[in-house]
Amino acid sequence: MTDLETPVAPPRAGPAWRRAAPALLGYAAVRALGLVTLAVWSAARDKSPHQLLSARWDSLWYTRVAELGYGYEVRLPNGDVHSNLAFFPLLPWLERAFAKVTPLSYADAGLLVSALASLAAAWGIFAVADHVYGSRAGICAVLLWAVLPVGIVQSMAYSESLFTALAAWSLYAVLTGRWLTAGLLASLAGLTRPVGAAVVAAVWVAAIASFVRERSVPAPTGARRWRRALAMLLAPLGAAGYVLWVGHHTGKGPLGYLDVQAGWRNGFDGGYAFARFVADKFTSFPSALAGLALIIGVGLLVWLYVICVRQRQPLPLLVYAGVVTALALCASSYFGSKPRLLLPAFPLLLPPALALAGLRTSRSAWVLGGVAVASAVYGAFWLNGSGPP
């Protein structure tokens, strides 16, 4: 599994959808539990679960783009400018398309896109894990992704589910040698979120490694080599196209998108701002506990990544997970969003998924069931409180 060029997977018994069915059914059950818990909790607080899922925070910005296009901005008293150009276009494009062909509102179209994309993401995660470790690990990986503490975001009109679906299937295409598909999906991922750079990096590194490997093994056919090269050209087109368009639209050139992000006080500083944020938690005793929890959380992420390396995961997965994690932890603002930003880093779940797959089915079911209940309760509490900014 650590070959620089992963060969096409051997044929699996039965249709692909049938192999993935247990994972998808389990995922749907976890998400249903989360939504029911949210509805009950919201009713007790006299809040609308529908509004919490479709009409708060980023979902409002996406809906505005879908309905009115780009150009809207909010100027804050401190001089910051929040422009909707910070939000990549694929999700609002899909919201607009569904709203045009159905009686759904833009907000409800966003929920529909998220629901479909979350199932596609779950299937993609299963496909990757099944390819690397087998179907039991694939099912466990999907369920672990579903029961993450911030898993409720997968059901919101946010872009995390859509991005994860595109990323997972792009990585699966790389692992199975479908280079053109990988490049196209990477390009679409780049139209979804800035972290699409992680998918592009995975495609590029895998392709370059394959070219290097050809020096010591018989070269593939010319057609295959050209498909790989074309995938490298396709992969960055989505993100690059949008970033260049923003620069042209704002009149600030190729780096105009960075100015848009700066208006949100967001950027990449190598983790300095996040480190200061954590350090500030230790100025008083109650907040020190939160600071300690953050340090433990970051340590857990690093530990999981080290295990991924030791377990010799395929190179594209290591590159993708590493870039997603680095971009999430090293962003200079919106520290409360970091758990949400880490949702697409599903390869980090493969080590615990492999461990669960080694247990008896009844024991792993009890573990996942208990975590699912805790996740549903936390998601309802979180969304009725501060929620994901």
Short mmCIF file of C-alpha atoms in Angstrom, two decimals:
data_model
loop_
_atom_site.label_atom_id
_atom_site.label_comp_id
_atom_site.label_asym_id
_atom_site.label_seq_id
_atom_site.Cartn_x
_atom_site.Cartn_y
_atom_site.Cartn_z
CA MET A 1 0.00 0.00 0.00
CA THR A 2 2.98 2.30 0.08
CA ASP A 3 3.93 1.85 -3.57
CA LEU A 4 4.41 5.24 -5.18
CA GLU A 5 1.94 4.20 -7.82
CA THR A 6 -1.01 2.30 -6.40
CA PRO A 7 -2.30 -0.28 -8.91
CA VAL A 8 -5.91 -0.61 -9.90
CA ALA A 9 -7.82 -2.43 -7.20
CA PRO A 10 -8.71 -6.05 -7.87
CA PRO A 11 -12.34 -6.77 -8.66
CA ARG A 12 -14.60 -6.92 -5.61
CA ALA A 13 -17.37 -9.42 -5.10
CA GLY A 14 -20.79 -7.95 -5.84
CA PRO A 15 -21.85 -4.48 -7.02
CA ALA A 16 -20.11 -1.50 -5.43
CA TRP A 17 -23.33 -0.15 -3.96
CA ARG A 18 -24.06 -3.47 -2.27
CA ARG A 19 -20.65 -3.52 -0.61
CA ALA A 20 -21.18 0.05 0.60
CA ALA A 21 -24.81 -0.48 1.70
CA PRO A 22 -24.09 -1.38 5.37
CA ALA A 23 -21.86 1.68 5.73
CA LEU A 24 -24.43 3.97 4.11
CA LEU A 25 -27.30 2.59 6.18
CA GLY A 26 -25.28 2.99 9.36
CA TYR A 27 -24.32 6.52 8.35
CA ALA A 28 -27.93 7.45 7.63
CA ALA A 29 -28.99 6.06 11.02
CA VAL A 30 -26.36 8.15 12.85
CA ARG A 31 -27.34 11.30 10.99
CA ALA A 32 -31.05 10.61 11.67
CA LEU A 33 -30.26 10.23 15.38
CA GLY A 34 -28.43 13.55 15.33
CA LEU A 35 -31.30 15.34 13.59
CA VAL A 36 -33.95 13.91 15.90
CA THR A 37 -31.91 14.89 18.94
CA LEU A 38 -31.45 18.38 17.51
CA ALA A 39 -35.20 18.70 16.91
CA VAL A 40 -36.05 17.67 20.47
CA TRP A 41 -33.39 19.90 22.01
CA SER A 42 -34.38 22.88 19.84
CA ALA A 43 -38.06 22.46 20.67
CA ALA A 44 -37.21 22.57 24.38
CA ARG A 45 -35.41 25.87 23.78
CA ASP A 46 -38.10 27.24 21.48
CA LYS A 47 -35.74 27.34 18.50
CA SER A 48 -36.17 26.15 14.95
CA PRO A 49 -33.89 23.25 13.97
CA HIS A 50 -34.52 24.12 10.34
CA GLN A 51 -33.14 27.61 10.87
CA LEU A 52 -30.17 26.29 12.81
CA LEU A 53 -29.28 23.99 9.92
CA SER A 54 -29.95 26.29 6.98
CA ALA A 55 -30.01 29.94 8.02
CA ARG A 56 -27.11 30.74 10.32
CA TRP A 57 -23.43 31.60 9.90
CA ASP A 58 -21.86 30.47 6.61
CA SER A 59 -25.11 29.02 5.27
CA LEU A 60 -26.52 32.55 5.04
CA TRP A 61 -23.54 33.69 3.00
CA TYR A 62 -23.85 30.75 0.63
CA THR A 63 -27.58 31.36 0.19
CA ARG A 64 -26.98 35.03 -0.59
CA VAL A 65 -24.43 34.11 -3.25
CA ALA A 66 -26.86 31.58 -4.75
CA GLU A 67 -29.68 34.12 -4.85
CA LEU A 68 -27.94 37.40 -5.64
CA GLY A 69 -24.45 36.51 -6.83
CA TYR A 70 -21.18 37.97 -5.66
CA GLY A 71 -20.54 41.55 -4.59
CA TYR A 72 -22.12 41.69 -1.14
CA GLU A 73 -19.97 42.81 1.78
CA VAL A 74 -20.33 43.93 5.38
CA ARG A 75 -18.13 46.69 6.80
CA LEU A 76 -17.56 46.32 10.53
CA PRO A 77 -16.91 49.20 12.97
CA ASN A 78 -13.29 48.09 13.39
CA GLY A 79 -12.64 48.49 9.66
CA ASP A 80 -12.83 44.83 8.69
CA VAL A 81 -14.63 44.05 5.44
CA HIS A 82 -16.48 40.74 5.22
CA SER A 83 -17.00 40.01 1.53
CA ASN A 84 -18.92 37.05 0.13
CA LEU A 85 -16.05 36.61 -2.33
CA ALA A 86 -14.41 34.58 0.45
CA PHE A 87 -16.90 31.77 -0.26
CA PHE A 88 -16.09 29.47 -3.15
CA PRO A 89 -18.85 29.03 -5.74
CA LEU A 90 -19.67 25.35 -6.24
CA LEU A 91 -22.13 25.00 -3.33
CA PRO A 92 -24.10 28.17 -4.22
CA TRP A 93 -24.12 27.11 -7.86
CA LEU A 94 -25.72 23.82 -6.87
CA GLU A 95 -28.15 25.59 -4.54
CA ARG A 96 -29.22 27.84 -7.39
CA ALA A 97 -29.59 24.89 -9.76
CA PHE A 98 -31.79 22.91 -7.36
CA ALA A 99 -33.86 25.99 -6.52
CA LYS A 100 -34.49 26.56 -10.24
CA VAL A 101 -35.67 23.03 -11.02
CA THR A 102 -37.57 22.33 -7.77
CA PRO A 103 -39.97 24.29 -5.56
CA LEU A 104 -37.30 24.44 -2.85
CA SER A 105 -35.99 27.71 -1.47
CA TYR A 106 -32.30 28.42 -1.76
CA ALA A 107 -31.82 27.49 1.90
CA ASP A 108 -33.68 24.19 1.50
CA ALA A 109 -31.76 23.50 -1.69
CA GLY A 110 -28.60 23.88 0.39
CA LEU A 111 -29.88 21.29 2.84
CA LEU A 112 -30.69 18.91 -0.02
CA VAL A 113 -27.22 19.34 -1.52
CA SER A 114 -25.68 18.72 1.90
CA ALA A 115 -27.77 15.58 2.46
CA LEU A 116 -26.87 14.10 -0.92
CA ALA A 117 -23.25 15.14 -0.62
CA SER A 118 -22.91 13.65 2.86
CA LEU A 119 -24.06 10.28 1.54
CA ALA A 120 -21.65 10.60 -1.38
CA ALA A 121 -18.90 11.47 1.09
CA ALA A 122 -19.71 8.47 3.26
CA TRP A 123 -19.60 6.23 0.18
CA GLY A 124 -16.29 7.77 -0.89
CA ILE A 125 -14.76 7.26 2.55
CA PHE A 126 -15.93 3.64 2.48
CA ALA A 127 -14.46 3.16 -1.00
CA VAL A 128 -11.06 4.48 0.10
CA ALA A 129 -10.95 2.51 3.35
CA ASP A 130 -12.29 -0.64 1.66
CA HIS A 131 -9.60 -0.37 -0.99
CA VAL A 132 -6.83 0.01 1.58
CA TYR A 133 -7.98 -2.17 4.51
CA GLY A 134 -11.17 -4.02 3.54
CA SER A 135 -14.90 -3.60 3.97
CA ARG A 136 -15.04 -3.93 7.79
CA ALA A 137 -12.57 -1.09 8.18
CA GLY A 138 -14.52 0.85 5.55
CA ILE A 139 -17.75 0.56 7.51
CA CYS A 140 -16.02 1.59 10.73
CA ALA A 141 -14.35 4.55 9.03
CA VAL A 142 -17.70 5.84 7.75
CA LEU A 143 -19.34 5.46 11.15
CA LEU A 144 -16.44 7.17 12.89
CA TRP A 145 -16.77 10.09 10.48
CA ALA A 146 -20.50 10.20 11.22
CA VAL A 147 -20.07 10.24 15.02
CA LEU A 148 -17.45 12.97 15.18
CA PRO A 149 -18.43 15.56 17.82
CA VAL A 150 -19.11 18.15 15.11
CA GLY A 151 -20.75 15.63 12.80
CA ILE A 152 -23.96 17.70 12.81
CA VAL A 153 -22.19 20.00 10.33
CA GLN A 154 -22.55 17.20 7.78
CA SER A 155 -26.30 17.91 7.82
CA MET A 156 -26.01 21.70 7.59
CA ALA A 157 -26.11 23.84 4.45
CA TYR A 158 -22.34 24.09 4.62
CA SER A 159 -19.71 23.00 2.11
CA GLU A 160 -17.87 20.44 4.26
CA SER A 161 -19.91 17.45 3.07
CA LEU A 162 -19.67 18.46 -0.58
CA PHE A 163 -15.94 18.99 -0.32
CA THR A 164 -15.35 15.71 1.51
CA ALA A 165 -17.31 13.81 -1.14
CA LEU A 166 -15.25 15.29 -3.97
CA ALA A 167 -11.99 14.79 -2.07
CA ALA A 168 -12.71 11.18 -1.11
CA TRP A 169 -13.69 10.13 -4.63
CA SER A 170 -10.73 11.99 -6.12
CA LEU A 171 -8.39 10.13 -3.77
CA TYR A 172 -10.10 6.85 -4.60
CA ALA A 173 -9.61 7.59 -8.29
CA VAL A 174 -5.90 8.19 -7.67
CA LEU A 175 -5.60 4.95 -5.70
CA THR A 176 -7.26 2.99 -8.48
CA GLY A 177 -5.38 4.63 -11.36
CA ARG A 178 -8.29 6.66 -12.76
CA TRP A 179 -6.23 9.79 -13.34
CA LEU A 180 -8.62 11.89 -15.40
CA THR A 181 -11.42 11.33 -12.90
CA ALA A 182 -9.06 12.25 -10.09
CA GLY A 183 -8.03 15.47 -11.80
CA LEU A 184 -11.60 16.50 -12.60
CA LEU A 185 -12.85 15.85 -9.05
CA ALA A 186 -9.83 17.69 -7.62
CA SER A 187 -10.72 20.67 -9.78
CA LEU A 188 -14.30 20.61 -8.48
CA ALA A 189 -13.02 20.32 -4.91
CA GLY A 190 -10.96 23.44 -5.61
CA LEU A 191 -14.19 25.24 -6.52
CA THR A 192 -15.70 24.25 -3.18
CA ARG A 193 -13.26 25.33 -0.46
CA PRO A 194 -9.77 26.86 -0.24
CA VAL A 195 -8.57 23.58 1.27
CA GLY A 196 -9.07 22.11 -2.18
CA ALA A 197 -5.32 22.69 -2.37
CA ALA A 198 -4.97 19.50 -0.31
CA VAL A 199 -6.62 17.41 -3.03
CA VAL A 200 -4.52 19.07 -5.71
CA ALA A 201 -1.38 18.35 -3.69
CA ALA A 202 -2.37 14.69 -3.31
CA VAL A 203 -2.94 14.30 -7.05
CA TRP A 204 0.29 16.08 -7.94
CA VAL A 205 2.47 14.21 -5.45
CA ALA A 206 1.02 10.85 -6.46
CA ALA A 207 1.49 11.63 -10.15
CA ILE A 208 5.06 12.88 -9.71
CA ALA A 209 5.90 9.84 -7.59
CA SER A 210 4.52 7.63 -10.34
CA PHE A 211 6.66 9.35 -12.96
CA VAL A 212 9.72 8.89 -10.74
CA ARG A 213 8.88 5.24 -10.15
CA GLU A 214 8.79 4.61 -13.89
CA ARG A 215 12.54 5.04 -13.99
CA SER A 216 13.01 1.66 -12.31
CA VAL A 217 10.08 -0.29 -13.76
CA PRO A 218 8.76 -0.82 -17.28
CA ALA A 219 7.06 2.36 -18.45
CA PRO A 220 3.28 2.36 -18.93
CA THR A 221 1.64 3.08 -22.22
CA GLY A 222 1.85 6.57 -23.63
CA ALA A 223 -1.91 7.04 -23.20
CA ARG A 224 -1.69 6.34 -19.51
CA ARG A 225 1.21 8.75 -19.11
CA TRP A 226 -0.73 11.47 -20.89
CA ARG A 227 -3.81 10.86 -18.73
CA ARG A 228 -1.67 11.33 -15.64
CA ALA A 229 -0.15 14.54 -16.99
CA LEU A 230 -3.59 15.82 -17.97
CA ALA A 231 -4.86 15.08 -14.46
CA MET A 232 -2.07 17.27 -13.08
CA LEU A 233 -3.21 20.08 -15.37
CA LEU A 234 -6.90 19.66 -14.52
CA ALA A 235 -6.52 19.39 -10.74
CA PRO A 236 -5.69 23.05 -9.92
CA LEU A 237 -7.98 24.65 -12.52
CA GLY A 238 -10.99 25.06 -10.22
CA ALA A 239 -9.21 26.83 -7.38
CA ALA A 240 -6.92 28.79 -9.67
CA GLY A 241 -9.81 29.89 -11.86
CA TYR A 242 -11.83 31.23 -8.96
CA VAL A 243 -8.86 32.93 -7.27
CA LEU A 244 -7.87 34.63 -10.53
CA TRP A 245 -11.46 35.69 -11.13
CA VAL A 246 -11.62 37.25 -7.65
CA GLY A 247 -8.38 39.10 -8.34
CA HIS A 248 -9.79 40.42 -11.62
CA HIS A 249 -13.15 41.26 -10.02
CA THR A 250 -11.53 43.23 -7.19
CA GLY A 251 -8.88 44.79 -9.43
CA LYS A 252 -6.13 43.59 -7.09
CA GLY A 253 -4.49 41.05 -9.35
CA PRO A 254 -3.69 37.37 -8.76
CA LEU A 255 -3.37 37.84 -4.99
CA GLY A 256 -6.70 39.62 -4.62
CA TYR A 257 -8.25 36.64 -2.86
CA LEU A 258 -5.71 36.99 -0.05
CA ASP A 259 -6.93 40.54 0.49
CA VAL A 260 -10.50 39.23 0.70
CA GLN A 261 -9.44 36.72 3.36
CA ALA A 262 -7.52 39.44 5.19
CA GLY A 263 -10.78 41.37 5.44
CA TRP A 264 -12.06 38.44 7.51
CA ARG A 265 -8.79 38.48 9.51
CA ASN A 266 -8.08 35.06 8.15
CA GLY A 267 -4.85 33.76 6.68
CA PHE A 268 -2.00 31.32 7.16
CA ASP A 269 0.56 32.19 9.83
CA GLY A 270 2.06 28.79 10.58
CA GLY A 271 -0.05 28.37 13.72
CA TYR A 272 1.30 31.40 15.60
CA ALA A 273 -2.11 32.96 16.28
CA PHE A 274 -3.58 29.63 17.34
CA ALA A 275 -0.66 29.04 19.71
CA ARG A 276 -1.26 32.47 21.27
CA PHE A 277 -4.97 31.68 21.54
CA VAL A 278 -4.18 28.48 23.43
CA ALA A 279 -1.58 30.18 25.62
CA ASP A 280 -4.10 32.88 26.59
CA LYS A 281 -6.36 30.18 27.99
CA PHE A 282 -3.89 29.60 30.82
CA THR A 283 -4.37 33.06 32.31
CA SER A 284 -7.12 31.79 34.60
CA PHE A 285 -8.06 28.44 36.08
CA PRO A 286 -11.40 27.68 34.36
CA SER A 287 -10.11 28.59 30.91
CA ALA A 288 -6.89 26.67 31.58
CA LEU A 289 -8.89 23.46 31.36
CA ALA A 290 -9.99 24.46 27.86
CA GLY A 291 -6.38 25.23 26.97
CA LEU A 292 -5.30 21.83 28.21
CA ALA A 293 -8.06 20.18 26.17
CA LEU A 294 -6.89 22.02 23.06
CA ILE A 295 -3.31 20.85 23.57
CA ILE A 296 -4.52 17.28 24.05
CA GLY A 297 -6.64 17.58 20.91
CA VAL A 298 -3.74 18.81 18.80
CA GLY A 299 -1.52 16.10 20.26
CA LEU A 300 -4.14 13.50 19.34
CA LEU A 301 -4.20 14.73 15.75
CA VAL A 302 -0.41 14.53 15.51
CA TRP A 303 -0.44 11.07 17.09
CA LEU A 304 -3.06 9.85 14.61
CA TYR A 305 -1.04 11.18 11.70
CA VAL A 306 2.09 9.45 12.99
CA ILE A 307 0.13 6.19 13.17
CA CYS A 308 -1.07 6.74 9.59
CA VAL A 309 2.57 7.02 8.52
CA ARG A 310 3.60 3.97 10.54
CA GLN A 311 0.76 1.96 9.08
CA ARG A 312 2.12 2.90 5.66
CA GLN A 313 -1.01 4.47 4.26
CA PRO A 314 -0.85 5.25 0.53
CA LEU A 315 1.05 8.42 -0.26
CA PRO A 316 -1.97 10.39 -1.59
CA LEU A 317 -3.84 9.88 1.69
CA LEU A 318 -0.87 11.01 3.78
CA VAL A 319 -0.36 14.12 1.69
CA TYR A 320 -4.06 15.01 1.70
CA ALA A 321 -4.54 14.49 5.44
CA GLY A 322 -1.35 16.36 6.25
CA VAL A 323 -2.27 19.41 4.18
CA VAL A 324 -5.86 19.54 5.49
CA THR A 325 -4.63 19.32 9.08
CA ALA A 326 -1.90 21.91 8.57
CA LEU A 327 -4.26 24.39 6.90
CA ALA A 328 -6.86 23.95 9.65
CA LEU A 329 -4.45 24.32 12.57
CA CYS A 330 -2.37 27.10 11.04
CA ALA A 331 -5.20 29.42 10.03
CA SER A 332 -4.88 32.72 11.86
CA SER A 333 -8.51 33.25 12.86
CA TYR A 334 -11.83 31.60 13.73
CA PHE A 335 -10.34 29.21 16.23
CA GLY A 336 -13.75 27.81 17.13
CA SER A 337 -14.09 26.62 13.54
CA LYS A 338 -11.06 24.35 13.62
CA PRO A 339 -12.96 21.13 14.52
CA ARG A 340 -15.26 21.82 11.58
CA LEU A 341 -12.33 22.55 9.27
CA LEU A 342 -10.84 19.18 10.19
CA LEU A 343 -13.95 17.23 9.14
CA PRO A 344 -12.57 16.46 5.65
CA ALA A 345 -9.37 14.90 7.11
CA PHE A 346 -10.96 11.44 7.12
CA PRO A 347 -7.70 9.45 6.54
CA LEU A 348 -6.87 10.24 10.18
CA LEU A 349 -9.82 7.99 11.11
CA LEU A 350 -8.40 4.95 9.38
CA PRO A 351 -6.19 3.80 12.30
CA PRO A 352 -9.07 3.71 14.82
CA ALA A 353 -11.32 2.24 12.12
CA LEU A 354 -8.83 -0.57 11.60
CA ALA A 355 -8.71 -1.16 15.36
CA LEU A 356 -12.51 -1.30 15.60
CA ALA A 357 -12.66 -3.65 12.64
CA GLY A 358 -10.50 -6.07 14.60
CA LEU A 359 -13.05 -6.28 17.43
CA ARG A 360 -16.09 -8.51 17.53
CA THR A 361 -19.02 -6.95 15.70
CA SER A 362 -21.11 -6.67 18.88
CA ARG A 363 -18.35 -4.87 20.76
CA SER A 364 -17.60 -2.39 17.99
CA ALA A 365 -21.36 -1.78 17.62
CA TRP A 366 -21.65 -0.92 21.32
CA VAL A 367 -18.68 1.43 21.11
CA LEU A 368 -19.95 3.22 18.03
CA GLY A 369 -23.51 3.32 19.34
CA GLY A 370 -22.44 4.96 22.58
CA VAL A 371 -20.31 7.51 20.77
CA ALA A 372 -23.17 8.20 18.35
CA VAL A 373 -25.50 9.10 21.23
CA ALA A 374 -22.88 11.35 22.78
CA SER A 375 -22.22 13.00 19.42
CA ALA A 376 -25.93 13.61 18.83
CA VAL A 377 -26.35 15.24 22.23
CA TYR A 378 -23.25 17.35 21.82
CA GLY A 379 -24.27 18.42 18.31
CA ALA A 380 -27.69 19.55 19.53
CA PHE A 381 -26.13 21.42 22.46
CA TRP A 382 -23.47 23.00 20.27
CA LEU A 383 -25.82 24.11 17.51
CA ASN A 384 -28.24 25.61 20.02
CA GLY A 385 -25.35 27.49 21.58
CA SER A 386 -22.28 29.00 19.98
CA GLY A 387 -22.38 26.65 17.01
CA PRO A 388 -19.90 26.49 14.14
CA PRO A 389 -18.84 30.00 13.08
#
